Short mmCIF file of C-alpha atoms and ligand atoms in Angstrom, two decimals:
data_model
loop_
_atom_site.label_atom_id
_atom_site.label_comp_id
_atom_site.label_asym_id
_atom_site.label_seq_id
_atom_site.Cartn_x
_atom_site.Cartn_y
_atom_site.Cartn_z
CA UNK B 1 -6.41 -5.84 -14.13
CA UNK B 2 -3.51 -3.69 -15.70
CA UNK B 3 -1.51 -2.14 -13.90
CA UNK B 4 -2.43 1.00 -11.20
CA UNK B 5 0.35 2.98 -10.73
CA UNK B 6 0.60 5.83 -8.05
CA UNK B 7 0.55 8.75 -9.97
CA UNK B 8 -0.19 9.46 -13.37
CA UNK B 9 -0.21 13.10 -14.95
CA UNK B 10 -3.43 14.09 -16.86
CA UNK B 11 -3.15 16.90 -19.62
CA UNK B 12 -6.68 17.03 -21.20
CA UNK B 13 -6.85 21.05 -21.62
CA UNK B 14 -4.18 23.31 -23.85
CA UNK B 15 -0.90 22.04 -22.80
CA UNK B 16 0.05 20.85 -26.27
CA UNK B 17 -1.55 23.29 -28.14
CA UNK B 18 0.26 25.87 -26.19
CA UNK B 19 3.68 23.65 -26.00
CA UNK B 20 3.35 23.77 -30.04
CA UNK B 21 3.02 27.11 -29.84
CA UNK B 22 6.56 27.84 -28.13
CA UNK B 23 8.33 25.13 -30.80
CA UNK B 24 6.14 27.12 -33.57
CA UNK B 25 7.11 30.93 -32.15
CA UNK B 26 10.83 30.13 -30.65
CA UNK B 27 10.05 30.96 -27.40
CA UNK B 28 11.83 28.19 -25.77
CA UNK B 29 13.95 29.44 -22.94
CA UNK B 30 12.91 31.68 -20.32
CA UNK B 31 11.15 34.24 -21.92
CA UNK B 32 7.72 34.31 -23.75
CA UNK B 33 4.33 34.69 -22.85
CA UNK B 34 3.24 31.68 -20.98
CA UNK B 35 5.86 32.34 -18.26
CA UNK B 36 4.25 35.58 -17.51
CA UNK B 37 0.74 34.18 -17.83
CA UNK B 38 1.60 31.31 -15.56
CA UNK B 39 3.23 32.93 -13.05
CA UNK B 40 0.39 36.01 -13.08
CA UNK B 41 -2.56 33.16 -12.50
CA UNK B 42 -0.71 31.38 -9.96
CA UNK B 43 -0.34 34.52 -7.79
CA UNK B 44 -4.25 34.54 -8.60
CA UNK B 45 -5.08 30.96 -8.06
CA UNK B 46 -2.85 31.55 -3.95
CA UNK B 47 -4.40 34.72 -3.59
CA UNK B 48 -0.69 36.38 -3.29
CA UNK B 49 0.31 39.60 -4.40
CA UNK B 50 3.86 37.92 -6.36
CA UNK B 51 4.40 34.91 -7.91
CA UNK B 52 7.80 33.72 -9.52
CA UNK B 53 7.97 30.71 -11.71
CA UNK B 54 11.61 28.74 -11.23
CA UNK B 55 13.02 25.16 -12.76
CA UNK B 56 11.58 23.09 -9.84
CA UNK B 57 10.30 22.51 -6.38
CA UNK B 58 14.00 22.63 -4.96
CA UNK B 59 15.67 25.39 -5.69
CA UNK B 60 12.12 27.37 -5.90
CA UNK B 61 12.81 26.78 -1.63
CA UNK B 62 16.41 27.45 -1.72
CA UNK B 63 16.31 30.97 -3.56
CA UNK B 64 13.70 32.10 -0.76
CA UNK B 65 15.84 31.04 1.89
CA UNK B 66 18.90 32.33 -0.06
CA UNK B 67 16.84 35.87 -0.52
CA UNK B 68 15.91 36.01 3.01
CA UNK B 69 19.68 36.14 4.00
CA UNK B 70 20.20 32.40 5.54
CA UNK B 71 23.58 31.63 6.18
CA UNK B 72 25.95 29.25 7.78
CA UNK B 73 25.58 29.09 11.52
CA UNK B 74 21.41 29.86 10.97
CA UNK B 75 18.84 26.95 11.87
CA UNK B 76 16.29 26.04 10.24
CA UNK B 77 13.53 24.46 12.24
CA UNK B 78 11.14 21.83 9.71
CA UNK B 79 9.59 18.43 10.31
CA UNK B 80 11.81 15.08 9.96
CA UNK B 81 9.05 13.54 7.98
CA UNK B 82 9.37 15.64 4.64
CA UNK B 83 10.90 14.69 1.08
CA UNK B 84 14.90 15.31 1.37
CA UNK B 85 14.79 18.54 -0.96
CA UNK B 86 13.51 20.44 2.33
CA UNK B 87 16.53 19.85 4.38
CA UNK B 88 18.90 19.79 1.17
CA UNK B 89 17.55 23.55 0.22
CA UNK B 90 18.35 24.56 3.85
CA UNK B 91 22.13 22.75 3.82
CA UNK B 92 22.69 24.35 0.32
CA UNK B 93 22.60 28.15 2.26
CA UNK B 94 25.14 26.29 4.62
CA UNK B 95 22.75 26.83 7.40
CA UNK B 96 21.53 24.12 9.90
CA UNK B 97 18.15 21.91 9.21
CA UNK B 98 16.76 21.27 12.69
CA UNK B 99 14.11 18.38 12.59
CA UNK B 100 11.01 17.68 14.72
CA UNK B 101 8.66 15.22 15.36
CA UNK B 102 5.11 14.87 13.87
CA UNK B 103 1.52 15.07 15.05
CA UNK B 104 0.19 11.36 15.69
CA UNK B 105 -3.16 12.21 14.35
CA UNK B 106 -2.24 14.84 11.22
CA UNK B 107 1.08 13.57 10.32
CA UNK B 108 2.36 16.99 10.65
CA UNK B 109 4.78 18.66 12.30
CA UNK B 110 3.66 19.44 15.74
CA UNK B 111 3.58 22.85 16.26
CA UNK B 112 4.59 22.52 20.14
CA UNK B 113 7.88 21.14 19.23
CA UNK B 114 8.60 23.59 16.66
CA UNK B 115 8.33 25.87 19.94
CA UNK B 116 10.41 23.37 21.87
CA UNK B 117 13.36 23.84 19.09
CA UNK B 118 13.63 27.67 18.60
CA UNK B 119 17.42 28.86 19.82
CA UNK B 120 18.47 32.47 19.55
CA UNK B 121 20.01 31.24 16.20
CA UNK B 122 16.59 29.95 14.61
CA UNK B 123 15.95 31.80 11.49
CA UNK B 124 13.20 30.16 9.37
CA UNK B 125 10.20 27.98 10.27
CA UNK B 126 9.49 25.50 7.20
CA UNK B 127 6.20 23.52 7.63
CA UNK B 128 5.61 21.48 4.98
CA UNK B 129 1.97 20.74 4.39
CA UNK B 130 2.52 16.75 4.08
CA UNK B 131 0.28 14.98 1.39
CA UNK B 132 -1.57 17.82 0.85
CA UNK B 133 -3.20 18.45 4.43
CA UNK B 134 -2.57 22.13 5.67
CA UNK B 135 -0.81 22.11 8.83
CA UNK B 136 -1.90 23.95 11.92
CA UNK B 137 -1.36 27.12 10.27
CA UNK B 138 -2.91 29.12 12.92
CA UNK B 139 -0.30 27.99 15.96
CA UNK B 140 2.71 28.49 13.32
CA UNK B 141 1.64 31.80 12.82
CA UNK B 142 1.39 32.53 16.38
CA UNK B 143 5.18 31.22 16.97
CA UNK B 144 6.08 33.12 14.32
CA UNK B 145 4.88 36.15 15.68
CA UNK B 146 5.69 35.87 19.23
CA UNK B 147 9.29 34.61 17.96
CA UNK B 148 9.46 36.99 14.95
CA UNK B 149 10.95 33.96 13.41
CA UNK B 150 9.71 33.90 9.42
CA UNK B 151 7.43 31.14 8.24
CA UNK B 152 8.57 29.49 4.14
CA UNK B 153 6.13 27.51 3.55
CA UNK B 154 6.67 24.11 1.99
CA UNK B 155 3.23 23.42 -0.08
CA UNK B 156 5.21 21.66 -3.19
CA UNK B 157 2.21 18.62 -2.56
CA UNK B 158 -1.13 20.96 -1.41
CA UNK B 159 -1.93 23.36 -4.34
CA UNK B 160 -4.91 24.49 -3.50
CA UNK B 161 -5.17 23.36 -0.05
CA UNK B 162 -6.80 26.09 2.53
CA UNK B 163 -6.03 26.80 6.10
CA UNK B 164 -9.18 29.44 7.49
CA UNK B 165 -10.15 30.16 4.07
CA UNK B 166 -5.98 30.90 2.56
CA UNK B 167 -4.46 29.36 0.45
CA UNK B 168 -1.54 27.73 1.69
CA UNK B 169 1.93 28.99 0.49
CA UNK B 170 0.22 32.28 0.92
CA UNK B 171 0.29 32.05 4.91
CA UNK B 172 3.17 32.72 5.51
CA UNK B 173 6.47 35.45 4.20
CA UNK B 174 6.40 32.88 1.49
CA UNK B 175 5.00 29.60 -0.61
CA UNK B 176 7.13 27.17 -2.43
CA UNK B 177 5.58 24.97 -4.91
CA UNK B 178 6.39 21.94 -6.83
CA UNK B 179 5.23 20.97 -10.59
CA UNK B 180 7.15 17.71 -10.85
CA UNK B 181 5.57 14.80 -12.78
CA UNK B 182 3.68 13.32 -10.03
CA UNK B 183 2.26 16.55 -8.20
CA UNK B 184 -1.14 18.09 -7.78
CA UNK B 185 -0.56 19.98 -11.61
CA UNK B 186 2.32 19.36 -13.48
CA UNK B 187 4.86 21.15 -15.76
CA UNK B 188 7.12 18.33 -16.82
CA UNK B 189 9.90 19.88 -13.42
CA UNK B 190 9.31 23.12 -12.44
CA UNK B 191 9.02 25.43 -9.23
CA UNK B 192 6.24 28.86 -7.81
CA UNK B 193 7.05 30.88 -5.30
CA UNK B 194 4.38 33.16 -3.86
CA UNK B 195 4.43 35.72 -1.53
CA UNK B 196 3.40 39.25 -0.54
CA UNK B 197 6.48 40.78 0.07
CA UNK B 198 7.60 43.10 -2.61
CA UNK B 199 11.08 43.67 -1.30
CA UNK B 200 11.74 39.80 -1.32
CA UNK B 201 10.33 39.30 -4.39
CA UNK B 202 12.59 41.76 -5.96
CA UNK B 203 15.66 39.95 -4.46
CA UNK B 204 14.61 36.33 -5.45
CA UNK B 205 14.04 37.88 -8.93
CA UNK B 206 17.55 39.09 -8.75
CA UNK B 207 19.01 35.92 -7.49
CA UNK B 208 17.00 33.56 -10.14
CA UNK B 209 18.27 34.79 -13.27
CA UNK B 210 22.18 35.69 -11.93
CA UNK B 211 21.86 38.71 -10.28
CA UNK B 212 21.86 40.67 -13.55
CA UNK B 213 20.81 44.59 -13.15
CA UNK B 214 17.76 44.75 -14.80
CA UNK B 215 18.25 48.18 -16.96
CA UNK B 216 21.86 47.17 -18.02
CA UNK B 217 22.20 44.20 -19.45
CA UNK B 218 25.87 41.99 -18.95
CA UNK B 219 26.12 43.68 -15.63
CA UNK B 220 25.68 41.93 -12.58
CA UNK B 221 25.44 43.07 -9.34
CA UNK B 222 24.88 39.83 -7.00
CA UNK B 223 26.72 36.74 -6.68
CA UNK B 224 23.67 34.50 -7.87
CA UNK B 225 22.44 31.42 -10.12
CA UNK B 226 19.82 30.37 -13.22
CA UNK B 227 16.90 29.00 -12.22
CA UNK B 228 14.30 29.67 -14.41
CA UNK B 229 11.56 28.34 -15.93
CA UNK B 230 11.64 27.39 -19.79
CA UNK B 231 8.24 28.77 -21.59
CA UNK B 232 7.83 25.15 -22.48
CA UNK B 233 7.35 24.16 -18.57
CA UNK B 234 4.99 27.33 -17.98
CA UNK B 235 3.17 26.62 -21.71
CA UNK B 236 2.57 22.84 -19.69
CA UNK B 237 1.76 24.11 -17.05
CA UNK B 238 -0.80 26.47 -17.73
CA UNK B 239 -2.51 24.92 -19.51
CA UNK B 240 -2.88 22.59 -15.81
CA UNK B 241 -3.68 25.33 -14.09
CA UNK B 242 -6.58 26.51 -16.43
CA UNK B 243 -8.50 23.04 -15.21
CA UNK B 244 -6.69 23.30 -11.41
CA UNK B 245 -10.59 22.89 -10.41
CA UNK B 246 -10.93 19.85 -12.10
CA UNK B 247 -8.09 18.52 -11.32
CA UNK B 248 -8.47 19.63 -7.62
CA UNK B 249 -12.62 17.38 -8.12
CA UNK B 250 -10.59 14.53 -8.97
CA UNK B 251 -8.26 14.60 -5.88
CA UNK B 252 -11.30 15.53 -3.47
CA UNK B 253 -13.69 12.44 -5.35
CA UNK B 254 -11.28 9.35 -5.32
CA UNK B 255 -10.41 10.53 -1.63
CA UNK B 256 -13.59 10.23 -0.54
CA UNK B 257 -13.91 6.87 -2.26
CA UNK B 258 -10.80 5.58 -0.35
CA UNK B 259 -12.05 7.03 3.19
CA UNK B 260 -15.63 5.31 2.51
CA UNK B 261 -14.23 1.95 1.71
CA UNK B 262 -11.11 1.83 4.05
CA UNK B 263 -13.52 2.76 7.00
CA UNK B 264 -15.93 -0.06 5.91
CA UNK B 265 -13.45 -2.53 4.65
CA UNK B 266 -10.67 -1.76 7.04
CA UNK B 267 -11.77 -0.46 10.40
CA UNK B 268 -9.25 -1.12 12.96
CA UNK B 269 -6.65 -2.19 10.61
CA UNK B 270 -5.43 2.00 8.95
CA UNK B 271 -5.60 4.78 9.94
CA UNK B 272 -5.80 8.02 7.54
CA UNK B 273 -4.33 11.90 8.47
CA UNK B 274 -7.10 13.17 10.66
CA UNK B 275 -8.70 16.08 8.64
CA UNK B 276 -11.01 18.82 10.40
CA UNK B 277 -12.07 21.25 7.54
CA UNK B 278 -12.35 19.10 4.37
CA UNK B 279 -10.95 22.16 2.82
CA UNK B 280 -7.93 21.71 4.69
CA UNK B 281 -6.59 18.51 2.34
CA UNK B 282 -6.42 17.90 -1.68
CA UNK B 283 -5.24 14.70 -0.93
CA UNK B 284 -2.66 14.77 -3.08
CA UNK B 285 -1.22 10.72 -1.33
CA UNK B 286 -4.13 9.00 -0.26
CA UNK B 287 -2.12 7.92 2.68
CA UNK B 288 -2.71 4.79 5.58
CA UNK B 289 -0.65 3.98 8.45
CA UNK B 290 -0.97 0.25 9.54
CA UNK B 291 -2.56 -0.14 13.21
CA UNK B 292 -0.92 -2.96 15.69
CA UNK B 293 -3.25 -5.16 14.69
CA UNK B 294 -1.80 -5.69 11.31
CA UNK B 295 1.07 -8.47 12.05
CA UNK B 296 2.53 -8.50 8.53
CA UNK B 297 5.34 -5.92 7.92
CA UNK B 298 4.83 -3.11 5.55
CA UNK B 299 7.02 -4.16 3.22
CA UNK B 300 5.83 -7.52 3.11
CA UNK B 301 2.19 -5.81 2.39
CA UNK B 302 3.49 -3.58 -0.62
CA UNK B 303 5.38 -6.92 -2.41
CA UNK B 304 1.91 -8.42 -2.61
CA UNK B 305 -0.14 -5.67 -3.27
CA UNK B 306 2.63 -5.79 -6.21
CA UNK B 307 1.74 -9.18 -7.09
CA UNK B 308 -1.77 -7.30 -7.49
CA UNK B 309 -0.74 -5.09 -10.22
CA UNK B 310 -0.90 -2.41 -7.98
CA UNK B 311 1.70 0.23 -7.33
CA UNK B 312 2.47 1.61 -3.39
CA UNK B 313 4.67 3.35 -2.14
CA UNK B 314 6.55 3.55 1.54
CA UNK B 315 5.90 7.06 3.12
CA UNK B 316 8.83 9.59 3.48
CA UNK B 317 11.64 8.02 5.81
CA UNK B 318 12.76 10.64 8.55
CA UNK B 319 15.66 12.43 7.59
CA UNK B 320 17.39 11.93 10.36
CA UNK B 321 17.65 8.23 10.20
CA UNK B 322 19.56 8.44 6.55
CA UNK B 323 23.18 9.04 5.89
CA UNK B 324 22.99 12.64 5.02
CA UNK B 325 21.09 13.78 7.76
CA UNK B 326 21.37 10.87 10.70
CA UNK B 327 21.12 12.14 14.14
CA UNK B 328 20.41 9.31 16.08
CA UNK B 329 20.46 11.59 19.20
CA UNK B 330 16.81 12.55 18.01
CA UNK B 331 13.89 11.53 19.76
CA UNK B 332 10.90 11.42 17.19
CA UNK B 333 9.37 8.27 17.63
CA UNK B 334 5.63 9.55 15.55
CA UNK B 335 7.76 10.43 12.43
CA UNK B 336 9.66 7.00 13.13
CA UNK B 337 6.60 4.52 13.35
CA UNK B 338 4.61 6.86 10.58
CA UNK B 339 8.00 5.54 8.00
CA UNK B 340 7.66 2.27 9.78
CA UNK B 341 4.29 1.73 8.67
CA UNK B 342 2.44 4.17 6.31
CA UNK B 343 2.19 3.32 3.01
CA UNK B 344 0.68 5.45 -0.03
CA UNK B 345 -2.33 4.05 -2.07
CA UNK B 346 -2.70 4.75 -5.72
CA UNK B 347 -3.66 8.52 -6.06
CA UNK B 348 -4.14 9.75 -9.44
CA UNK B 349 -7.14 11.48 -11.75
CA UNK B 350 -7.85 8.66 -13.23
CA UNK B 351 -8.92 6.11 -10.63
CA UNK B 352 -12.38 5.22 -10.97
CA UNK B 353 -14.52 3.39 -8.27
CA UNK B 354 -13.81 -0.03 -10.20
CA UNK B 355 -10.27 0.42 -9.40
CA UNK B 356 -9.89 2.08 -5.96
CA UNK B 357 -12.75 -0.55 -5.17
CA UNK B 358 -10.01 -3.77 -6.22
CA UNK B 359 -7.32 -1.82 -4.21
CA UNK B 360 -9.28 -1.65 -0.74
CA UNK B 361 -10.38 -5.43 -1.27
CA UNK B 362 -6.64 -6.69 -2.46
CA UNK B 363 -5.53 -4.46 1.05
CA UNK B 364 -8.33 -6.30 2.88
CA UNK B 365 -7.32 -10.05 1.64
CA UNK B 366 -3.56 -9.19 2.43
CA UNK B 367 -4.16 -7.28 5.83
CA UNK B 368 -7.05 -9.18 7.10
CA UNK B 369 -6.24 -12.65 8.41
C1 PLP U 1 8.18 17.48 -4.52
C2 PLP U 1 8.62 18.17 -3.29
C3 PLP U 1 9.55 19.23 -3.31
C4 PLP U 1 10.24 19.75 -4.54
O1 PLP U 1 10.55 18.83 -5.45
P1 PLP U 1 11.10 19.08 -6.93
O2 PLP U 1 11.16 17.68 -7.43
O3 PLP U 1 12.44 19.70 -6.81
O4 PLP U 1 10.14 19.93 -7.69
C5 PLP U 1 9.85 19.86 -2.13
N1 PLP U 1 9.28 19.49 -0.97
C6 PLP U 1 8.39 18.49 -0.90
C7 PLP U 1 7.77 18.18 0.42
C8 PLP U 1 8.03 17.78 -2.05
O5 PLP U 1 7.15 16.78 -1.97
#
């Protein structure tokens, strides 16, 4: 068997035709019409009013939080089991990222100790919808109401995932979005924000392209940065989101291949993020978190899996076990065991039941004994 890797981008609409079409025209930097088109679809696609196309996931979440006015001495509550560009998006306002533990069965953060962590200097709520499972967008809300805190949410791996029928990144004030290599649709890097908001749409406009007035051109009237999207990254990805559907099928099909065989093959032995509304994940990690029962370490599992010829991956570590972030003061023992022993299976479009079938029964010989 060759190799399986993880994740493997799949452009089989216009993406090159359209990328030819910027090298043929000019339009290379951040004007032209695929920008425009992208970012007008995607606002479609979320079912949000605004949608801003930026250079990538990161900074797509530090220009909201940067437009919303969050500033040293602010905290910023979000879940300890995240990718680092969360917290790094919050520490590059110079406010505070304040971590919290996860839900055992989900994987998400748990909205009761979101409510646990709110100060009078909380300013921002980020869930982040892990995998691509909406979290419990519902009881956010509700804190978010009752607290009048404002909810960013942090949907770079769940295009396309709903929460009561939304879209998620258009719950809350606003959605941040990844295109990296390896996400749900790709655009080589590259960043969406969404949201309803006209007012903070106009100042993250401001702020993405260095706060230049836009009737007078040279002048600038904000302290600000570049972070905008090249018409080659929106000509990419476009042409994605044209077949989001399909690729979205894919996700849904090869998860519920996994869940079928790991619950036959496996019972006992991994657990998957409990889902309630099957419209609630699009699966973009097909996730497992080792039981008890399973003596071998994690680690151990994933360097023979790798003898396999297949590729896994560790789940996030919490980020406040690593140097940037350590707090050691922080009790968040789900978050801690879920690093401890999750691991990632192969999740891409092109897994077919041949494959995904040799992963469970490779996972079965090593786990099994
Ligand atoms: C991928 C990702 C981002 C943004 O990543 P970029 O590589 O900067 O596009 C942000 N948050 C989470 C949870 C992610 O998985």
């Amino acid at each position: 068997m060759d190799r399986i890797s993880i994740a493997v981008p799949v452009f089989n609409g216009n993406e090159k035709k359209y990328l030819m079409e910027c090298i043929d025209t000019g339009w290379v930097s951040a004007n032209g019409r695929f920008i425009n088109e992208f970012q007008e679809r995607f606002a479609e696609f979320c079912g949000s009013k605004y949608a801003l196309a930026c250079s990538n996931g990161t900074v797509t979440l530090h220009l909201i939080l940067k437009a919303m006015g969050i500033q040293p001495g602010d905290e910023v509550i979000m879940p300890t089991l995240t990718y680092v560009a969360t917290a790094n998006a919050v520490v590059e306002c110079g406010a505070t990222p304040v971590f919290v533990d996860s839900d055992p069965d989900t994987w998400n953060v748990d909205p009761q100790k979101i409510e646990e962590a709110i100060t009078p200097n909380t300013k921002a709520i980020i869930p982040v919808h892990l995998y691509g499972l909406s979290c419990d967008m519902t009881a956010i809300m509700t804190i978010s109401k009752r607290f009048c805190i404002p909810v960013v949410e942090d949907a770079a791996e769940a295009h396309g995932a709903k929460w009561d029928n939304k879209r998620v990144g258009s719950i809350g004030k606003a959605g941040s979005f990844s295109f990296f290599g390896n996400k749900i649709i790709t655009s080589g890097e590259g960043g969406m924000i969404v949201t309803d908001d006209e007012d903070l749409y106009n100042r993250m406009k401001l702020l993405r392209a260095q706060g230049v007035d836009p009737s007078r051109r040279y002048w600038h009237v904000a302290r600000a940065y570049n972070y905008r999207m090249t018409n080659m990254q929106a000509a990419v990805g476009l042409g994605q989101l044209e077949n989001v559907d399909w690729h979205l099928q894919q996700r849904l099909r090869i998860a519920n291949i996994y869940n079928k065989q790991l619950s036959e093959k496996l019972e006992g032995y991994v657990t998957v993020q409990k889902v309630d509304n099957s419209e609630n994940h699009v699966y973009w990690m097909n996730s497992a978190m080792l039981t008890d029962k399973v003596k071998k370490s994690r680690d151990q599992i994933m360097k023979e899996m790798e003898a396999c010829n297949i590729e896994m991956r560790p789940l996030f570590y919490p980020m406040h076990i690593m140097p940037p972030y350590r707090d050691l003061t922080l009790n968040c023992p789900v978050a801690e065991k879920l690093a401890e022993r999750g691991i990632n299976l192969p999740s891409h479009a092109l897994l077919d039941e041949e494959k995904i079938t040799y992963i469970v029964d490779c996972l079965q010989k090593i786990i099994v004994e």
